[in-house]
Amino acid sequence: MDLSTRFASLTTAHLADACIRAGLPVRCAPAATRAVVSGTRLLGPAVPARHVGSVDVFLEAFEHAPAGGVLVVDNGGRLDESCVGDLVVLEARAAGLAGVVIWGLHRDTADIRAIGLPVFSLGSIPTGPLALGPRIDGGLAEAIVGPWRIGPADLVAGDDDGVVFLPQDRADELFTLAEGIRDTERRQAERIRAGEPLRDQVRFAEFLAARETDPGLTFRAHLRAVGGAIEE
């Protein structure tokens, strides 16, 4: 089963928790990053591009982008200009990309919604680029999104909770961990609905008693011991 099919029954929260379980950094786009259309889901390899005021960097990125890739636009998180509009999104769709993630703003919201390609950004503003800067060496090699450097070796996943970046060479492992977390959480939810409190399921009274003896015991360690999946 391919990753896109597997992602259909997962969330970015499951994948973020899987990173914790695997001992990897949880690389999320900043919390303000949201889909232009609520309910949008996105998965694909990163196609980075660092914007300096002109769309040509995006067109160049499309020249070599893999089918199903996700354009990851670095506009420095700027909130005074947009860097992606409807024509770039249309061209991304024509180039076979799966979507766009912007560390910055977009415009042409109504047209982007009509195009239907998933777009995540910090929001919208009517104005386009305000100035043209010099081309950045390596501007197609990586994009900075918040504190993270994102490149072609990364996988991009997005949904209503936001966007998370995963190392492609660990994707299968992370998806397997995420599926296990998902299944455990579903069982826990079903048991709560059936009348068994979560505190009983995770043997919370035992945790409190054990912590009296061992003050360094964390709830996360206890959850792992009893097979819970609340935190990761």
PDB file of C-alpha atoms in Angstrom:
ATOM      1  CA  MET A   1       0.000   0.000   0.000  1.00  0.00           C
ATOM      2  CA  ASP A   2       1.462   3.370  -0.992  1.00  0.00           C
ATOM      3  CA  LEU A   3       1.888   6.260   1.436  1.00  0.00           C
ATOM      4  CA  SER A   4      -0.959   8.308  -0.061  1.00  0.00           C
ATOM      5  CA  THR A   5      -3.398   5.469   0.556  1.00  0.00           C
ATOM      6  CA  ARG A   6      -2.086   4.997   4.073  1.00  0.00           C
ATOM      7  CA  PHE A   7      -2.302   8.721   4.812  1.00  0.00           C
ATOM      8  CA  ALA A   8      -6.026   8.679   4.009  1.00  0.00           C
ATOM      9  CA  SER A   9      -6.686   7.134   7.429  1.00  0.00           C
ATOM     10  CA  LEU A  10      -4.027   9.087   9.331  1.00  0.00           C
ATOM     11  CA  THR A  11      -3.632  12.683  10.505  1.00  0.00           C
ATOM     12  CA  THR A  12      -0.644  14.954  10.798  1.00  0.00           C
ATOM     13  CA  ALA A  13      -1.053  14.561  14.565  1.00  0.00           C
ATOM     14  CA  HIS A  14      -0.475  10.814  14.246  1.00  0.00           C
ATOM     15  CA  LEU A  15       2.637  11.475  12.156  1.00  0.00           C
ATOM     16  CA  ALA A  16       3.953  14.078  14.586  1.00  0.00           C
ATOM     17  CA  ASP A  17       3.507  11.609  17.457  1.00  0.00           C
ATOM     18  CA  ALA A  18       5.285   8.973  15.370  1.00  0.00           C
ATOM     19  CA  CYS A  19       8.292  11.284  15.098  1.00  0.00           C
ATOM     20  CA  ILE A  20       8.413  11.534  18.883  1.00  0.00           C
ATOM     21  CA  ARG A  21       8.169   7.749  19.179  1.00  0.00           C
ATOM     22  CA  ALA A  22      11.013   7.363  16.664  1.00  0.00           C
ATOM     23  CA  GLY A  23      13.202   9.921  18.435  1.00  0.00           C
ATOM     24  CA  LEU A  24      13.098  12.386  15.533  1.00  0.00           C
ATOM     25  CA  PRO A  25      12.518  16.155  15.666  1.00  0.00           C
ATOM     26  CA  VAL A  26       8.877  17.089  15.147  1.00  0.00           C
ATOM     27  CA  ARG A  27       9.167  19.510  12.239  1.00  0.00           C
ATOM     28  CA  CYS A  28       5.862  21.330  11.910  1.00  0.00           C
ATOM     29  CA  ALA A  29       5.187  24.462   9.927  1.00  0.00           C
ATOM     30  CA  PRO A  30       4.337  27.280  12.358  1.00  0.00           C
ATOM     31  CA  ALA A  31       0.846  27.102  13.842  1.00  0.00           C
ATOM     32  CA  ALA A  32      -0.590  29.882  11.665  1.00  0.00           C
ATOM     33  CA  THR A  33      -0.039  27.761   8.520  1.00  0.00           C
ATOM     34  CA  ARG A  34      -3.483  26.719   7.353  1.00  0.00           C
ATOM     35  CA  ALA A  35      -5.207  25.366   4.261  1.00  0.00           C
ATOM     36  CA  VAL A  36      -6.954  27.877   2.008  1.00  0.00           C
ATOM     37  CA  VAL A  37      -9.830  25.375   1.860  1.00  0.00           C
ATOM     38  CA  SER A  38     -10.770  23.721   5.142  1.00  0.00           C
ATOM     39  CA  GLY A  39     -10.645  19.942   4.947  1.00  0.00           C
ATOM     40  CA  THR A  40      -7.772  19.939   2.469  1.00  0.00           C
ATOM     41  CA  ARG A  41      -5.288  17.077   2.750  1.00  0.00           C
ATOM     42  CA  LEU A  42      -1.841  17.018   1.180  1.00  0.00           C
ATOM     43  CA  LEU A  43       1.033  14.545   0.870  1.00  0.00           C
ATOM     44  CA  GLY A  44       4.083  14.569  -1.373  1.00  0.00           C
ATOM     45  CA  PRO A  45       7.845  15.113  -1.604  1.00  0.00           C
ATOM     46  CA  ALA A  46       9.063  18.658  -1.038  1.00  0.00           C
ATOM     47  CA  VAL A  47       9.916  20.865  -4.019  1.00  0.00           C
ATOM     48  CA  PRO A  48      11.660  23.829  -2.332  1.00  0.00           C
ATOM     49  CA  ALA A  49      11.829  27.356  -3.718  1.00  0.00           C
ATOM     50  CA  ARG A  50      13.087  30.543  -2.042  1.00  0.00           C
ATOM     51  CA  HIS A  51      11.145  33.552  -3.276  1.00  0.00           C
ATOM     52  CA  VAL A  52      12.927  36.887  -3.844  1.00  0.00           C
ATOM     53  CA  GLY A  53      10.174  38.807  -5.604  1.00  0.00           C
ATOM     54  CA  SER A  54       9.594  37.004  -8.908  1.00  0.00           C
ATOM     55  CA  VAL A  55       7.689  33.907  -9.957  1.00  0.00           C
ATOM     56  CA  ASP A  56      10.535  32.635 -12.153  1.00  0.00           C
ATOM     57  CA  VAL A  57      11.947  30.624  -9.243  1.00  0.00           C
ATOM     58  CA  PHE A  58       8.673  28.682  -9.102  1.00  0.00           C
ATOM     59  CA  LEU A  59       8.640  28.066 -12.837  1.00  0.00           C
ATOM     60  CA  GLU A  60      12.208  26.804 -12.627  1.00  0.00           C
ATOM     61  CA  ALA A  61      11.268  24.514  -9.742  1.00  0.00           C
ATOM     62  CA  PHE A  62       8.445  23.052 -11.843  1.00  0.00           C
ATOM     63  CA  GLU A  63      10.912  22.182 -14.616  1.00  0.00           C
ATOM     64  CA  HIS A  64      12.392  19.365 -12.513  1.00  0.00           C
ATOM     65  CA  ALA A  65       9.631  18.688  -9.968  1.00  0.00           C
ATOM     66  CA  PRO A  66       8.557  15.077  -9.486  1.00  0.00           C
ATOM     67  CA  ALA A  67       4.935  14.222 -10.136  1.00  0.00           C
ATOM     68  CA  GLY A  68       3.017  14.536  -6.900  1.00  0.00           C
ATOM     69  CA  GLY A  69       5.551  16.921  -5.388  1.00  0.00           C
ATOM     70  CA  VAL A  70       4.643  19.785  -3.069  1.00  0.00           C
ATOM     71  CA  LEU A  71       5.992  23.256  -3.812  1.00  0.00           C
ATOM     72  CA  VAL A  72       7.390  24.579  -0.512  1.00  0.00           C
ATOM     73  CA  VAL A  73       7.753  28.344  -0.823  1.00  0.00           C
ATOM     74  CA  ASP A  74      10.076  30.272   1.477  1.00  0.00           C
ATOM     75  CA  ASN A  75       9.103  33.934   1.622  1.00  0.00           C
ATOM     76  CA  GLY A  76      10.606  34.461   5.042  1.00  0.00           C
ATOM     77  CA  GLY A  77       7.243  34.367   6.787  1.00  0.00           C
ATOM     78  CA  ARG A  78       6.483  37.872   5.478  1.00  0.00           C
ATOM     79  CA  LEU A  79       3.061  39.270   6.298  1.00  0.00           C
ATOM     80  CA  ASP A  80       3.273  42.452   4.191  1.00  0.00           C
ATOM     81  CA  GLU A  81       3.076  40.850   0.727  1.00  0.00           C
ATOM     82  CA  SER A  82       1.830  37.761  -1.047  1.00  0.00           C
ATOM     83  CA  CYS A  83       4.163  35.621  -3.107  1.00  0.00           C
ATOM     84  CA  VAL A  84       1.802  33.070  -4.695  1.00  0.00           C
ATOM     85  CA  GLY A  85      -1.374  33.728  -6.670  1.00  0.00           C
ATOM     86  CA  ASP A  86      -3.732  31.844  -8.918  1.00  0.00           C
ATOM     87  CA  LEU A  87      -1.375  31.594 -11.926  1.00  0.00           C
ATOM     88  CA  VAL A  88       1.356  29.892  -9.883  1.00  0.00           C
ATOM     89  CA  VAL A  89      -1.181  27.483  -8.430  1.00  0.00           C
ATOM     90  CA  LEU A  90      -2.598  26.737 -11.876  1.00  0.00           C
ATOM     91  CA  GLU A  91       0.913  26.117 -13.203  1.00  0.00           C
ATOM     92  CA  ALA A  92       1.695  23.868 -10.234  1.00  0.00           C
ATOM     93  CA  ARG A  93      -1.363  21.790 -11.049  1.00  0.00           C
ATOM     94  CA  ALA A  94      -0.413  21.666 -14.732  1.00  0.00           C
ATOM     95  CA  ALA A  95       3.075  20.488 -13.752  1.00  0.00           C
ATOM     96  CA  GLY A  96       1.566  17.563 -11.847  1.00  0.00           C
ATOM     97  CA  LEU A  97       2.252  18.830  -8.342  1.00  0.00           C
ATOM     98  CA  ALA A  98       0.079  17.781  -5.424  1.00  0.00           C
ATOM     99  CA  GLY A  99      -0.056  21.175  -3.739  1.00  0.00           C
ATOM    100  CA  VAL A 100       1.699  24.224  -2.340  1.00  0.00           C
ATOM    101  CA  VAL A 101       2.893  25.166   1.156  1.00  0.00           C
ATOM    102  CA  ILE A 102       3.890  28.810   1.685  1.00  0.00           C
ATOM    103  CA  TRP A 103       5.988  30.296   4.481  1.00  0.00           C
ATOM    104  CA  GLY A 104       4.273  33.558   3.708  1.00  0.00           C
ATOM    105  CA  LEU A 105       1.001  34.786   2.225  1.00  0.00           C
ATOM    106  CA  HIS A 106      -1.067  34.073  -0.880  1.00  0.00           C
ATOM    107  CA  ARG A 107      -3.614  36.117  -2.828  1.00  0.00           C
ATOM    108  CA  ASP A 108      -6.379  35.389  -5.376  1.00  0.00           C
ATOM    109  CA  THR A 109      -8.127  33.291  -2.744  1.00  0.00           C
ATOM    110  CA  ALA A 110     -11.374  32.768  -4.656  1.00  0.00           C
ATOM    111  CA  ASP A 111      -9.516  31.623  -7.758  1.00  0.00           C
ATOM    112  CA  ILE A 112      -7.280  29.295  -5.735  1.00  0.00           C
ATOM    113  CA  ARG A 113     -10.339  27.728  -4.151  1.00  0.00           C
ATOM    114  CA  ALA A 114     -11.815  27.194  -7.612  1.00  0.00           C
ATOM    115  CA  ILE A 115      -8.603  25.599  -8.909  1.00  0.00           C
ATOM    116  CA  GLY A 116      -8.850  22.961  -6.193  1.00  0.00           C
ATOM    117  CA  LEU A 117      -5.143  22.295  -5.688  1.00  0.00           C
ATOM    118  CA  PRO A 118      -4.296  22.155  -1.962  1.00  0.00           C
ATOM    119  CA  VAL A 119      -2.610  25.361  -0.791  1.00  0.00           C
ATOM    120  CA  PHE A 120      -1.418  26.055   2.753  1.00  0.00           C
ATOM    121  CA  SER A 121      -0.183  29.486   3.818  1.00  0.00           C
ATOM    122  CA  LEU A 122      -0.059  31.993   6.666  1.00  0.00           C
ATOM    123  CA  GLY A 123      -3.062  33.802   5.175  1.00  0.00           C
ATOM    124  CA  SER A 124      -3.824  36.257   2.394  1.00  0.00           C
ATOM    125  CA  ILE A 125      -3.259  39.872   1.446  1.00  0.00           C
ATOM    126  CA  PRO A 126      -4.149  41.724  -1.783  1.00  0.00           C
ATOM    127  CA  THR A 127      -0.677  43.050  -2.569  1.00  0.00           C
ATOM    128  CA  GLY A 128       1.855  41.013  -4.506  1.00  0.00           C
ATOM    129  CA  PRO A 129       5.661  41.135  -4.159  1.00  0.00           C
ATOM    130  CA  LEU A 130       6.853  44.593  -3.122  1.00  0.00           C
ATOM    131  CA  ALA A 131      10.449  44.400  -4.369  1.00  0.00           C
ATOM    132  CA  LEU A 132      12.788  42.214  -6.400  1.00  0.00           C
ATOM    133  CA  GLY A 133      15.860  40.922  -4.599  1.00  0.00           C
ATOM    134  CA  PRO A 134      18.944  39.111  -5.902  1.00  0.00           C
ATOM    135  CA  ARG A 135      18.702  35.446  -6.766  1.00  0.00           C
ATOM    136  CA  ILE A 136      19.693  33.203  -3.857  1.00  0.00           C
ATOM    137  CA  ASP A 137      22.322  30.522  -4.466  1.00  0.00           C
ATOM    138  CA  GLY A 138      20.735  27.212  -3.580  1.00  0.00           C
ATOM    139  CA  GLY A 139      17.281  28.738  -3.802  1.00  0.00           C
ATOM    140  CA  LEU A 140      15.930  25.515  -5.282  1.00  0.00           C
ATOM    141  CA  ALA A 141      17.864  23.251  -2.915  1.00  0.00           C
ATOM    142  CA  GLU A 142      16.033  24.112   0.280  1.00  0.00           C
ATOM    143  CA  ALA A 143      13.301  26.284   1.723  1.00  0.00           C
ATOM    144  CA  ILE A 144      13.156  27.607   5.254  1.00  0.00           C
ATOM    145  CA  VAL A 145       9.785  27.201   6.962  1.00  0.00           C
ATOM    146  CA  GLY A 146       9.785  28.636  10.450  1.00  0.00           C
ATOM    147  CA  PRO A 147      12.866  27.148  12.131  1.00  0.00           C
ATOM    148  CA  TRP A 148      13.189  24.249   9.678  1.00  0.00           C
ATOM    149  CA  ARG A 149      15.225  23.732   6.512  1.00  0.00           C
ATOM    150  CA  ILE A 150      13.191  21.666   4.066  1.00  0.00           C
ATOM    151  CA  GLY A 151      14.624  19.958   0.989  1.00  0.00           C
ATOM    152  CA  PRO A 152      13.855  17.283  -1.599  1.00  0.00           C
ATOM    153  CA  ALA A 153      14.666  14.551   0.922  1.00  0.00           C
ATOM    154  CA  ASP A 154      11.603  15.578   2.934  1.00  0.00           C
ATOM    155  CA  LEU A 155       7.982  14.497   2.688  1.00  0.00           C
ATOM    156  CA  VAL A 156       5.248  17.086   3.258  1.00  0.00           C
ATOM    157  CA  ALA A 157       1.954  16.155   4.942  1.00  0.00           C
ATOM    158  CA  GLY A 158      -0.885  18.586   5.582  1.00  0.00           C
ATOM    159  CA  ASP A 159      -4.426  18.552   6.946  1.00  0.00           C
ATOM    160  CA  ASP A 160      -6.683  20.663   9.170  1.00  0.00           C
ATOM    161  CA  ASP A 161      -4.113  20.577  11.991  1.00  0.00           C
ATOM    162  CA  GLY A 162      -1.392  22.078   9.797  1.00  0.00           C
ATOM    163  CA  VAL A 163       1.728  20.807   8.040  1.00  0.00           C
ATOM    164  CA  VAL A 164       4.442  18.403   9.191  1.00  0.00           C
ATOM    165  CA  PHE A 165       7.692  17.534   7.408  1.00  0.00           C
ATOM    166  CA  LEU A 166       9.106  13.999   7.520  1.00  0.00           C
ATOM    167  CA  PRO A 167      12.365  12.478   6.263  1.00  0.00           C
ATOM    168  CA  GLN A 168      11.465  10.429   3.198  1.00  0.00           C
ATOM    169  CA  ASP A 169      13.954   7.695   4.083  1.00  0.00           C
ATOM    170  CA  ARG A 170      12.093   7.105   7.360  1.00  0.00           C
ATOM    171  CA  ALA A 171       8.581   7.502   5.968  1.00  0.00           C
ATOM    172  CA  ASP A 172       7.556   3.847   5.989  1.00  0.00           C
ATOM    173  CA  GLU A 173       8.726   3.445   9.586  1.00  0.00           C
ATOM    174  CA  LEU A 174       6.940   6.627  10.655  1.00  0.00           C
ATOM    175  CA  PHE A 175       3.706   5.664   8.916  1.00  0.00           C
ATOM    176  CA  THR A 176       3.784   2.257  10.609  1.00  0.00           C
ATOM    177  CA  LEU A 177       4.274   3.903  14.004  1.00  0.00           C
ATOM    178  CA  ALA A 178       1.491   6.392  13.217  1.00  0.00           C
ATOM    179  CA  GLU A 179      -0.874   3.576  12.301  1.00  0.00           C
ATOM    180  CA  GLY A 180      -0.176   1.866  15.608  1.00  0.00           C
ATOM    181  CA  ILE A 181      -0.831   5.096  17.506  1.00  0.00           C
ATOM    182  CA  ARG A 182      -4.036   5.665  15.529  1.00  0.00           C
ATOM    183  CA  ASP A 183      -5.320   2.160  16.276  1.00  0.00           C
ATOM    184  CA  THR A 184      -4.547   2.451  19.988  1.00  0.00           C
ATOM    185  CA  GLU A 185      -6.293   5.818  20.214  1.00  0.00           C
ATOM    186  CA  ARG A 186      -9.342   4.477  18.393  1.00  0.00           C
ATOM    187  CA  ARG A 187      -9.616   1.573  20.832  1.00  0.00           C
ATOM    188  CA  GLN A 188      -9.257   3.965  23.762  1.00  0.00           C
ATOM    189  CA  ALA A 189     -11.975   6.237  22.365  1.00  0.00           C
ATOM    190  CA  GLU A 190     -14.335   3.310  21.855  1.00  0.00           C
ATOM    191  CA  ARG A 191     -13.806   2.183  25.436  1.00  0.00           C
ATOM    192  CA  ILE A 192     -14.490   5.695  26.773  1.00  0.00           C
ATOM    193  CA  ARG A 193     -17.764   5.768  24.808  1.00  0.00           C
ATOM    194  CA  ALA A 194     -18.603   2.348  26.239  1.00  0.00           C
ATOM    195  CA  GLY A 195     -18.247   3.712  29.776  1.00  0.00           C
ATOM    196  CA  GLU A 196     -14.646   2.899  30.690  1.00  0.00           C
ATOM    197  CA  PRO A 197     -12.892   6.134  31.708  1.00  0.00           C
ATOM    198  CA  LEU A 198      -9.518   6.850  30.189  1.00  0.00           C
ATOM    199  CA  ARG A 199      -8.042   7.053  33.678  1.00  0.00           C
ATOM    200  CA  ASP A 200      -8.964   3.400  34.220  1.00  0.00           C
ATOM    201  CA  GLN A 201      -7.641   2.354  30.817  1.00  0.00           C
ATOM    202  CA  VAL A 202      -4.217   3.892  31.432  1.00  0.00           C
ATOM    203  CA  ARG A 203      -4.159   2.762  35.076  1.00  0.00           C
ATOM    204  CA  PHE A 204      -3.717   6.329  36.224  1.00  0.00           C
ATOM    205  CA  ALA A 205      -4.024   5.482  39.923  1.00  0.00           C
ATOM    206  CA  GLU A 206      -1.095   3.079  39.502  1.00  0.00           C
ATOM    207  CA  PHE A 207       0.919   5.854  37.867  1.00  0.00           C
ATOM    208  CA  LEU A 208       0.251   8.228  40.767  1.00  0.00           C
ATOM    209  CA  ALA A 209       1.265   5.556  43.284  1.00  0.00           C
ATOM    210  CA  ALA A 210       4.405   4.652  41.316  1.00  0.00           C
ATOM    211  CA  ARG A 211       5.383   8.317  41.065  1.00  0.00           C
ATOM    212  CA  GLU A 212       5.301   8.578  44.843  1.00  0.00           C
ATOM    213  CA  THR A 213       8.027   5.929  44.922  1.00  0.00           C
ATOM    214  CA  ASP A 214       9.856   7.195  41.843  1.00  0.00           C
ATOM    215  CA  PRO A 215       9.371  10.980  41.432  1.00  0.00           C
ATOM    216  CA  GLY A 216      11.266  10.849  38.144  1.00  0.00           C
ATOM    217  CA  LEU A 217       8.682   8.583  36.518  1.00  0.00           C
ATOM    218  CA  THR A 218       6.968  10.379  33.638  1.00  0.00           C
ATOM    219  CA  PHE A 219       3.449   9.769  32.471  1.00  0.00           C
ATOM    220  CA  ARG A 220       4.822   9.130  28.988  1.00  0.00           C
ATOM    221  CA  ALA A 221       7.004   6.299  30.284  1.00  0.00           C
ATOM    222  CA  HIS A 222       4.008   4.885  32.133  1.00  0.00           C
ATOM    223  CA  LEU A 223       1.878   5.066  28.984  1.00  0.00           C
ATOM    224  CA  ARG A 224       4.481   3.148  27.016  1.00  0.00           C
ATOM    225  CA  ALA A 225       4.527   0.475  29.720  1.00  0.00           C
ATOM    226  CA  VAL A 226       0.737   0.017  29.647  1.00  0.00           C
ATOM    227  CA  GLY A 227       0.270   0.469  25.880  1.00  0.00           C
ATOM    228  CA  GLY A 228      -1.389   3.887  25.928  1.00  0.00           C
ATOM    229  CA  ALA A 229      -1.056   6.446  23.143  1.00  0.00           C
ATOM    230  CA  ILE A 230      -2.328   9.747  24.460  1.00  0.00           C
ATOM    231  CA  GLU A 231       0.810  11.796  24.076  1.00  0.00           C
ATOM    232  CA  GLU A 232       2.718   9.992  21.320  1.00  0.00           C
TER     233      GLU A 232
END
